[in-house]
Short mmCIF file of C-alpha atoms in Angstrom, two decimals:
data_model
loop_
_atom_site.label_atom_id
_atom_site.label_comp_id
_atom_site.label_asym_id
_atom_site.label_seq_id
_atom_site.Cartn_x
_atom_site.Cartn_y
_atom_site.Cartn_z
CA MET A 1 33.53 142.90 -9.77
CA ARG A 2 33.51 139.56 -11.54
CA THR A 3 35.85 136.59 -12.02
CA GLU A 4 36.69 135.37 -15.53
CA ARG A 5 39.38 133.47 -17.42
CA TRP A 6 41.44 135.62 -19.75
CA PRO A 7 44.24 134.95 -22.22
CA LEU A 8 47.44 136.31 -20.66
CA GLU A 9 48.13 138.31 -23.81
CA ARG A 10 45.02 140.38 -22.99
CA VAL A 11 46.57 141.52 -19.70
CA ARG A 12 48.43 144.83 -19.94
CA ALA A 13 51.26 144.73 -17.39
CA GLN A 14 53.56 147.70 -16.91
CA PRO A 15 57.19 146.45 -16.61
CA ARG A 16 59.01 147.14 -13.35
CA ARG A 17 62.70 147.40 -12.73
CA ALA A 18 62.81 145.40 -9.49
CA VAL A 19 61.19 141.97 -9.22
CA ARG A 20 61.70 139.36 -6.50
CA ASP A 21 61.53 135.59 -6.19
CA VAL A 22 59.64 134.99 -9.43
CA ASP A 23 61.28 131.57 -9.86
CA ALA A 24 60.21 130.49 -6.37
CA LEU A 25 56.68 131.75 -6.99
CA ALA A 26 56.57 129.86 -10.30
CA ARG A 27 57.59 126.64 -8.55
CA SER A 28 54.89 127.17 -5.93
CA ILE A 29 52.21 127.76 -8.60
CA ALA A 30 53.38 124.64 -10.46
CA GLU A 31 52.99 122.58 -7.28
CA VAL A 32 49.75 123.93 -5.75
CA GLY A 33 48.19 126.04 -8.49
CA LEU A 34 47.33 129.74 -8.62
CA LEU A 35 45.74 130.55 -5.26
CA GLN A 36 44.96 134.22 -5.98
CA PRO A 37 43.72 135.48 -9.37
CA LEU A 38 45.20 138.48 -11.11
CA VAL A 39 43.30 141.74 -10.64
CA VAL A 40 42.64 143.76 -13.81
CA ALA A 41 40.61 146.72 -15.03
CA GLU A 42 38.02 146.43 -17.81
CA ASP A 43 40.60 147.53 -20.39
CA GLY A 44 43.03 144.79 -19.27
CA THR A 45 45.37 146.98 -17.20
CA LEU A 46 46.93 144.84 -14.46
CA LEU A 47 46.08 146.33 -11.07
CA ALA A 48 47.48 143.69 -8.72
CA GLY A 49 49.50 140.49 -9.11
CA TYR A 50 52.49 141.57 -11.17
CA HIS A 51 54.79 138.86 -9.74
CA ARG A 52 52.09 136.23 -10.25
CA TYR A 53 51.73 137.43 -13.85
CA LEU A 54 55.48 137.02 -14.49
CA ALA A 55 55.44 133.57 -12.89
CA LEU A 56 52.55 132.45 -15.10
CA ARG A 57 54.38 133.69 -18.20
CA GLU A 58 57.48 131.82 -17.06
CA LEU A 59 55.42 128.63 -16.68
CA GLY A 60 53.98 129.03 -20.16
CA TRP A 61 50.35 129.52 -19.12
CA GLN A 62 48.18 130.78 -21.98
CA GLU A 63 45.28 131.97 -19.80
CA ALA A 64 44.55 132.59 -16.14
CA PRO A 65 41.69 133.49 -13.79
CA VAL A 66 41.29 137.24 -13.29
CA VAL A 67 39.14 139.46 -11.11
CA VAL A 68 37.79 142.28 -13.28
CA LEU A 69 37.12 145.51 -11.43
CA ASP A 70 34.79 148.34 -12.44
CA LEU A 71 37.00 151.37 -11.86
CA ASP A 72 34.09 153.79 -11.99
CA ALA A 73 32.35 151.87 -9.19
CA LEU A 74 35.56 151.91 -7.16
CA ARG A 75 35.86 155.67 -7.62
CA ARG A 76 32.30 156.13 -6.40
CA GLU A 77 32.99 153.96 -3.32
CA LEU A 78 36.20 155.88 -2.65
CA ALA A 79 34.34 159.20 -2.79
CA THR A 80 31.70 157.91 -0.36
CA LEU A 81 34.35 156.72 2.10
CA GLU A 82 36.18 160.04 1.92
CA GLU A 83 32.95 161.92 2.60
CA ASN A 84 32.14 159.68 5.58
CA LEU A 85 35.61 160.21 7.01
CA VAL A 86 35.12 164.00 6.97
CA ARG A 87 31.45 164.34 7.88
CA HIS A 88 30.54 161.46 10.17
CA GLU A 89 31.51 160.97 13.79
CA LEU A 90 33.47 157.73 13.76
CA THR A 91 35.31 155.90 16.50
CA GLU A 92 39.04 155.38 16.09
CA LEU A 93 38.47 151.76 15.05
CA GLU A 94 35.82 152.79 12.51
CA ARG A 95 38.17 155.44 11.12
CA ALA A 96 40.90 152.81 10.86
CA GLU A 97 38.65 150.44 8.92
CA HIS A 98 37.44 153.24 6.62
CA LEU A 99 41.02 154.22 5.87
CA ARG A 100 42.12 150.65 5.22
CA ARG A 101 39.34 150.19 2.66
CA GLN A 102 40.14 153.59 1.13
CA LYS A 103 43.79 152.54 0.81
CA GLU A 104 42.83 149.28 -0.89
CA ILE A 105 40.69 151.10 -3.46
CA TYR A 106 43.12 153.98 -3.95
CA GLU A 107 46.05 151.67 -4.68
CA LEU A 108 43.92 149.63 -7.09
CA LEU A 109 43.03 152.81 -8.96
CA TYR A 110 46.56 154.21 -8.78
CA PRO A 111 48.84 151.17 -8.35
CA TRP A 112 52.03 153.17 -8.91
CA THR A 113 51.45 154.88 -5.54
CA ARG A 114 52.13 151.67 -3.59
CA ASP A 115 55.35 151.52 -1.60
CA GLY A 116 58.29 150.83 -3.89
CA VAL A 117 56.27 150.79 -7.13
CA ARG A 118 56.50 154.49 -8.05
CA GLN A 119 60.29 154.43 -8.30
CA ASN A 120 60.31 151.18 -10.27
CA LEU A 121 57.82 152.55 -12.80
CA ALA A 122 59.62 155.85 -13.14
CA LEU A 123 62.98 154.15 -13.68
CA THR A 124 61.49 151.75 -16.20
CA LYS A 125 59.92 154.63 -18.11
CA VAL A 126 63.23 156.53 -18.23
CA GLU A 127 65.14 153.48 -19.42
CA SER A 128 62.63 152.37 -22.06
CA GLY A 129 61.49 155.77 -23.33
CA ASP A 130 57.90 154.45 -23.52
CA GLU A 131 54.83 156.60 -22.99
CA ASP A 132 53.41 156.28 -19.49
CA PRO A 133 50.50 153.75 -19.65
CA ALA A 134 49.21 155.02 -16.32
CA ASP A 135 47.51 157.88 -18.22
CA THR A 136 44.61 155.54 -19.01
CA MET A 137 43.72 155.25 -15.31
CA THR A 138 43.86 158.86 -14.15
CA ALA A 139 40.50 160.00 -15.43
CA GLY A 140 38.43 161.22 -12.52
CA TYR A 141 41.32 161.91 -10.16
CA LYS A 142 40.50 165.33 -8.65
CA GLY A 143 43.58 165.92 -6.54
CA ASN A 144 46.02 166.71 -9.38
CA GLU A 145 46.66 170.39 -9.81
CA GLU A 146 49.99 169.91 -11.62
CA GLU A 147 48.64 168.97 -15.05
CA ASP A 148 52.02 169.17 -16.74
CA LEU A 149 53.31 166.22 -14.69
CA SER A 150 52.77 162.54 -15.50
CA PRO A 151 50.43 160.55 -13.22
CA ILE A 152 53.42 158.79 -11.65
CA ASP A 153 54.89 162.14 -10.67
CA SER A 154 51.67 163.89 -9.62
CA THR A 155 49.50 161.29 -7.89
CA PRO A 156 50.47 161.34 -4.21
CA PRO A 157 50.85 158.26 -2.00
CA PHE A 158 47.69 157.35 -0.12
CA ALA A 159 48.58 158.90 3.25
CA ARG A 160 49.47 162.23 1.63
CA HIS A 161 46.29 162.13 -0.43
CA VAL A 162 44.17 161.74 2.73
CA GLU A 163 46.02 164.61 4.36
CA ARG A 164 45.07 166.81 1.40
CA VAL A 165 41.40 165.85 1.13
CA ALA A 166 40.52 165.15 4.78
CA GLY A 167 43.07 167.08 6.82
CA VAL A 168 44.36 163.97 8.65
CA ASP A 169 48.15 164.06 8.94
CA GLU A 170 50.11 161.32 7.18
CA ARG A 171 51.49 159.76 10.34
CA THR A 172 48.01 159.33 11.83
CA VAL A 173 46.77 157.80 8.59
CA ARG A 174 49.55 155.22 8.60
CA ARG A 175 48.89 154.42 12.28
CA LEU A 176 45.17 153.89 11.71
CA VAL A 177 45.69 151.72 8.64
CA ARG A 178 48.15 149.62 10.61
CA ILE A 179 45.54 149.16 13.35
CA ALA A 180 42.91 147.98 10.87
CA GLU A 181 45.33 145.64 9.11
CA ARG A 182 46.83 144.01 12.18
CA LEU A 183 43.91 143.61 14.60
CA THR A 184 42.25 140.22 14.35
CA PRO A 185 38.47 139.99 13.79
CA GLU A 186 38.10 138.49 17.28
CA THR A 187 39.97 141.42 18.84
CA LYS A 188 37.84 143.96 16.98
CA GLY A 189 34.71 142.21 18.19
CA ILE A 190 35.88 142.37 21.81
CA VAL A 191 36.51 146.14 21.78
CA ARG A 192 33.49 147.23 19.74
CA GLY A 193 30.99 149.16 21.81
CA THR A 194 33.56 149.84 24.55
CA LYS A 195 35.77 152.81 25.36
CA VAL A 196 38.74 150.93 23.91
CA GLU A 197 37.21 151.22 20.43
CA ASP A 198 37.80 154.97 20.53
CA ASN A 199 41.23 154.86 22.19
CA GLN A 200 43.93 155.03 19.51
CA LYS A 201 46.75 154.40 21.99
CA ALA A 202 45.11 151.21 23.23
CA LEU A 203 44.42 150.02 19.69
CA LEU A 204 48.06 150.60 18.74
CA TYR A 205 49.22 148.52 21.70
CA LEU A 206 46.90 145.72 20.57
CA ALA A 207 48.08 145.99 16.96
CA LYS A 208 51.69 145.43 18.02
CA LEU A 209 50.87 142.16 19.78
CA PRO A 210 50.96 138.72 18.15
CA PRO A 211 47.48 137.67 16.93
CA GLU A 212 47.17 134.95 19.56
CA VAL A 213 47.80 137.46 22.38
CA GLN A 214 45.52 140.28 21.18
CA PRO A 215 42.18 138.91 22.49
CA ARG A 216 43.60 138.38 25.99
CA ALA A 217 45.00 141.91 26.09
CA ALA A 218 41.79 143.37 24.65
CA ARG A 219 39.68 141.81 27.41
CA LEU A 220 42.02 143.23 30.04
CA MET A 221 41.75 146.70 28.50
CA VAL A 222 37.95 146.46 28.38
CA GLU A 223 38.06 145.59 32.10
CA GLY A 224 39.93 148.84 32.72
CA VAL A 225 43.57 147.72 32.83
CA PRO A 226 45.80 150.47 31.30
CA PRO A 227 46.88 149.60 27.72
CA ARG A 228 50.59 149.18 28.40
CA LEU A 229 50.04 147.01 31.47
CA ALA A 230 47.38 144.96 29.71
CA ALA A 231 49.68 144.25 26.78
CA ALA A 232 52.60 143.29 29.05
CA ARG A 233 50.40 141.11 31.25
CA ALA A 234 48.86 139.30 28.28
CA GLU A 235 52.28 138.57 26.78
CA ARG A 236 53.60 137.37 30.13
CA GLU A 237 50.63 135.04 30.60
CA MET A 238 51.17 133.64 27.12
CA ARG A 239 54.85 132.99 27.80
CA GLU A 240 54.15 131.42 31.17
CA SER A 241 51.63 129.06 29.58
CA ALA A 242 54.02 128.10 26.77
CA PRO A 243 55.65 124.70 27.23
CA ILE A 244 59.39 124.64 27.88
CA PRO A 245 61.73 121.78 26.94
CA ALA A 246 61.64 118.60 28.96
CA GLY A 247 64.65 117.86 31.12
CA ALA A 248 63.88 119.23 34.58
CA ASP A 249 66.63 118.22 37.00
CA PRO A 250 65.44 117.22 40.50
CA LEU A 251 68.66 118.70 41.94
CA LEU A 252 67.98 122.11 40.37
CA PRO A 253 65.11 124.54 40.94
CA PRO A 254 62.11 123.79 38.69
CA GLU A 255 62.50 127.25 37.12
CA ILE A 256 65.86 126.21 35.59
CA VAL A 257 66.12 123.69 32.76
CA TYR A 258 69.75 123.00 31.82
CA ILE A 259 70.18 120.69 28.83
CA HIS A 260 73.17 118.85 27.42
CA GLY A 261 72.74 119.39 23.70
CA ASP A 262 72.91 121.72 20.71
CA PHE A 263 70.91 124.92 21.16
CA ARG A 264 69.92 124.88 17.48
CA GLU A 265 67.97 121.69 18.00
CA GLY A 266 66.60 122.85 21.35
CA MET A 267 65.43 126.29 20.22
CA ALA A 268 63.81 124.78 17.14
CA ASN A 269 61.41 122.96 19.46
CA LEU A 270 60.27 126.10 21.30
CA VAL A 271 56.98 127.72 20.33
CA ASP A 272 56.97 131.10 18.60
CA GLY A 273 57.21 134.07 20.94
CA ALA A 274 57.96 131.94 24.01
CA ALA A 275 60.90 133.96 25.37
CA ALA A 276 61.37 137.53 26.55
CA LEU A 277 65.19 137.54 26.50
CA VAL A 278 68.04 135.60 24.91
CA LEU A 279 71.22 136.22 26.92
CA THR A 280 74.42 134.46 25.95
CA ASP A 281 78.20 134.58 25.82
CA PRO A 282 79.40 132.68 22.72
CA PRO A 283 83.05 131.91 21.90
CA TYR A 284 84.91 134.86 20.39
CA ALA A 285 87.13 133.02 17.87
CA GLU A 286 86.79 133.74 14.16
CA ASP A 287 85.47 130.26 13.40
CA ALA A 288 82.66 130.81 15.93
CA VAL A 289 81.21 133.93 14.27
CA GLY A 290 78.53 131.86 12.56
CA LEU A 291 77.14 130.84 15.96
CA TYR A 292 75.92 134.40 16.48
CA GLY A 293 73.93 134.15 13.27
CA ASP A 294 72.45 130.82 14.38
CA VAL A 295 71.41 132.31 17.72
CA ALA A 296 69.83 135.36 16.05
CA ARG A 297 68.01 133.25 13.47
CA HIS A 298 66.30 131.18 16.16
CA ALA A 299 65.81 134.21 18.43
CA ALA A 300 63.90 136.02 15.67
CA ARG A 301 61.22 133.34 15.99
CA VAL A 302 61.18 132.38 19.68
CA LEU A 303 61.39 135.94 21.05
CA ALA A 304 58.10 137.66 21.77
CA GLU A 305 57.42 140.99 20.05
CA GLY A 306 59.64 143.51 21.82
CA GLY A 307 61.95 140.78 23.14
CA SER A 308 65.71 141.32 23.32
CA LEU A 309 68.91 139.45 22.48
CA LEU A 310 72.01 140.35 24.50
CA ALA A 311 75.19 138.75 23.18
CA TYR A 312 78.67 139.20 24.64
CA ALA A 313 81.28 139.64 21.92
CA GLY A 314 85.01 140.06 21.49
CA GLN A 315 86.52 143.02 19.69
CA SER A 316 88.54 141.24 17.02
CA HIS A 317 85.62 140.15 14.82
CA LEU A 318 82.99 142.60 15.99
CA ARG A 319 81.97 143.78 12.52
CA GLU A 320 81.35 140.23 11.30
CA VAL A 321 79.42 139.37 14.46
CA MET A 322 77.16 142.40 14.06
CA GLU A 323 76.52 141.50 10.43
CA GLU A 324 75.42 138.01 11.48
CA LEU A 325 73.08 139.34 14.17
CA GLY A 326 71.70 142.08 11.94
CA ARG A 327 70.50 139.63 9.32
CA HIS A 328 67.73 138.48 11.63
CA LEU A 329 67.12 141.12 14.31
CA ARG A 330 67.07 144.90 14.69
CA TYR A 331 70.12 146.54 16.24
CA TRP A 332 69.29 148.53 19.36
CA TRP A 333 72.48 149.48 21.26
CA THR A 334 75.95 148.42 22.35
CA LEU A 335 76.56 148.15 26.10
CA ALA A 336 80.06 148.34 27.55
CA LEU A 337 80.96 145.72 30.17
CA LEU A 338 83.88 146.95 32.28
CA HIS A 339 86.43 144.25 33.06
CA ARG A 340 86.61 143.76 36.81
CA HIS A 341 90.10 142.25 36.60
CA GLY A 342 91.56 145.39 34.97
CA GLY A 343 91.59 144.28 31.35
CA GLN A 344 94.07 142.56 29.10
CA THR A 345 96.51 143.36 26.32
CA ILE A 346 95.86 142.13 22.78
CA PHE A 347 99.27 141.50 21.25
CA GLY A 348 99.51 142.23 17.56
CA LYS A 349 96.97 145.01 17.99
CA ASP A 350 98.87 146.62 20.87
CA VAL A 351 95.65 147.50 22.67
CA TRP A 352 94.89 147.28 26.35
CA ILE A 353 91.23 146.29 26.57
CA ARG A 354 89.28 147.60 29.55
CA TRP A 355 85.76 146.71 28.36
CA LYS A 356 83.78 144.15 26.39
CA PRO A 357 80.87 144.82 23.98
CA VAL A 358 77.45 143.44 24.89
CA LEU A 359 75.44 143.70 21.69
CA TRP A 360 71.73 144.44 22.09
CA TYR A 361 69.31 143.44 19.34
CA VAL A 362 65.51 143.35 19.45
CA ARG A 363 62.61 141.74 17.66
CA SER A 364 60.72 144.62 15.97
CA GLY A 365 61.27 147.08 18.83
CA ARG A 366 61.80 147.19 22.54
CA GLY A 367 58.96 145.90 24.70
CA THR A 368 59.97 147.46 28.05
CA ALA A 369 60.57 151.08 28.98
CA GLU A 370 62.97 150.94 31.95
CA ILE A 371 66.14 152.98 31.42
CA VAL A 372 69.17 150.75 30.79
CA PRO A 373 72.64 152.21 31.49
CA ASP A 374 75.04 151.38 28.68
CA LEU A 375 77.93 150.96 31.12
CA VAL A 376 77.79 147.61 32.95
CA GLU A 377 80.04 146.89 35.93
CA GLY A 378 81.59 143.45 35.55
CA SER A 379 81.24 141.02 38.46
CA SER A 380 83.55 138.25 39.59
CA PRO A 381 83.46 135.45 37.02
CA GLU A 382 82.11 132.08 38.07
CA LYS A 383 85.31 130.15 37.40
CA GLY A 384 84.15 126.87 38.85
CA ALA A 385 82.89 125.73 35.47
CA HIS A 386 85.34 126.87 32.80
CA PRO A 387 87.94 129.61 32.28
CA TRP A 388 85.71 131.88 30.16
CA ALA A 389 82.66 131.91 32.43
CA GLN A 390 81.00 135.25 33.24
CA GLY A 391 79.57 136.53 36.51
CA ALA A 392 75.92 136.22 37.43
CA GLU A 393 75.60 139.53 39.26
CA GLU A 394 76.53 141.73 36.30
CA VAL A 395 73.51 140.64 34.23
CA ARG A 396 70.85 140.80 36.94
CA PRO A 397 70.06 144.51 36.35
CA LEU A 398 69.74 143.79 32.62
CA ILE A 399 67.37 140.89 33.23
CA ARG A 400 65.26 143.10 35.52
CA ALA A 401 65.11 145.87 32.94
CA LEU A 402 64.27 143.74 29.91
CA THR A 403 61.90 141.13 31.34
CA LEU A 404 59.03 140.72 33.78
CA PRO A 405 58.73 138.22 36.64
CA GLY A 406 57.87 134.79 35.29
CA ASP A 407 59.28 135.53 31.83
CA LEU A 408 61.40 132.96 30.02
CA VAL A 409 65.13 133.70 29.57
CA LEU A 410 67.24 131.58 27.21
CA ASP A 411 71.01 131.00 27.15
CA PRO A 412 71.93 129.03 24.01
CA MET A 413 75.54 128.51 25.15
CA ALA A 414 75.08 128.36 28.91
CA GLY A 415 78.51 127.07 29.97
CA SER A 416 78.76 127.62 33.71
CA GLY A 417 75.04 128.34 34.02
CA ALA A 418 75.69 131.76 35.56
CA PHE A 419 73.11 133.52 33.38
CA LEU A 420 70.51 130.85 34.18
CA TRP A 421 71.16 131.36 37.88
CA ALA A 422 70.87 135.14 37.51
CA ALA A 423 67.49 134.73 35.82
CA PHE A 424 66.33 132.45 38.64
CA LEU A 425 67.37 134.97 41.29
CA GLU A 426 65.29 137.61 39.49
CA GLY A 427 62.17 135.43 39.53
CA ARG A 428 62.35 134.41 35.87
CA ARG A 429 62.31 130.98 34.29
CA ALA A 430 65.46 129.92 32.44
CA VAL A 431 66.43 127.37 29.81
CA GLY A 432 70.02 126.81 28.69
CA TRP A 433 72.01 124.44 26.50
CA GLU A 434 75.63 123.32 26.56
CA VAL A 435 76.97 121.05 23.84
CA ASP A 436 80.32 120.21 25.49
CA PRO A 437 79.76 117.29 27.91
CA GLU A 438 82.54 118.27 30.32
CA ARG A 439 81.43 121.88 30.55
CA TYR A 440 77.85 120.77 30.94
CA GLU A 441 78.70 118.56 33.92
CA GLN A 442 80.79 121.33 35.47
CA GLY A 443 78.01 123.86 34.94
CA ARG A 444 75.38 121.52 36.35
CA ALA A 445 77.55 120.91 39.43
CA TRP A 446 77.99 124.65 39.92
CA LEU A 447 74.23 125.26 39.62
CA MET A 448 73.53 122.47 42.09
CA GLU A 449 75.98 124.05 44.54
CA GLN A 450 74.36 127.48 44.19
CA TYR A 451 70.90 126.01 44.63
CA ALA A 452 71.94 124.12 47.75
CA ARG A 453 73.41 127.31 49.27
CA TRP A 454 70.28 129.24 48.32
CA GLN A 455 68.07 126.65 50.02
CA GLU A 456 70.25 126.74 53.13
CA GLY A 457 69.93 130.51 53.19
CA ARG A 458 66.16 130.27 52.93
CA GLU A 459 66.08 127.81 55.81
CA GLU A 460 68.26 130.07 57.97
CA GLU A 461 65.95 132.99 57.20
CA GLY A 462 63.02 130.83 58.26
CA TYR A 463 64.70 129.89 61.53
CA ALA A 464 65.53 133.54 62.21
CA ALA A 465 61.91 134.51 61.61
CA VAL A 466 60.72 131.84 64.05
CA ASP A 467 63.23 132.95 66.68
#
């Protein structure tokens, strides 16, 4: 492998049907330069950097730095790695690192096997009628028994190739590669030489965690804490140590921060992954649909991996609301909240509504395993603040199921503060925003009243214990 400067006309790039963001990449290169060279074979075939190549052509560059790879040397290294995978006793982490390196080499030798590239090349070939230039790179590939097919058709994706030559099923290959790619060097160093290094389940738990949380969880696993508990504990400790917005009210419990202001500004100031749950009840009018998208956009950043967003919604614009939420988070389920007051009639639709959707979206996947019923019994609304307020009791089981004690719960449109109070009663911390000054003052007054009653109840319990 060597680095040189080549004329761009010497680079042989196979056209693709689908390209993305070339203009943006060209602007970035014009501002900060080319940070990563193109990767080419000795004969000039472009192995990696197709979008960078297009951007350089768009900018009018005549030459560019390239990394020139010796394909024969790569094939020899690939063969050695494949032999080691079959013959040597490796830990799960060592297998993961072997497979990651194998994948890197394999997809340099056979770039059309990368995700999404095979179809683009095949479609381009059909449309242009050109001979397949990938033929120049297939010499030495031993896994092709279908000689009448083109390399694009016959060369399998990496995971399938490993299954054929090493007998490791595709799903396991993908899992192990993901482990090697996502674990930080510090995390790998912590688990090396311990039982965790050979525990695929534990390594997968670590790989799903944010990089800043992995070392903490790895140390807990090395100490003997079960993988799932170690991951949950490490995430909880990270969230508890994360700063929350200023604005503590001396008349409210320190676990509740209720802020008069726009949630978009407030959530922008939270650190990444600070919250376990976003729970909110936005307005249901058509002109408020965009608020759901704003909530989801911020939630996608401030939620921890596996965190959830629960958003109450009306029926009239449900499709548009779900589209807004789905742009930023992964849909998980729709819960049905039964109306305690018996429902209402929607005139014009001629429908008597007995339930309300509670839309459940997650960041990546779900981080807790407790069973959640999708039928939620509505509780008496807290009407002291405003006419659309919801009850606190109805969401307490959801908070228990989707968070751990000490976790941070956010309500971007807190209104009466009922959801903040529910989080407090479940031993969680809560932050909420309300932009309307009148509703904010009403909600703050209601929270103060609940807190005063709660304190009185604690005192009475203390007196009873003394008696």
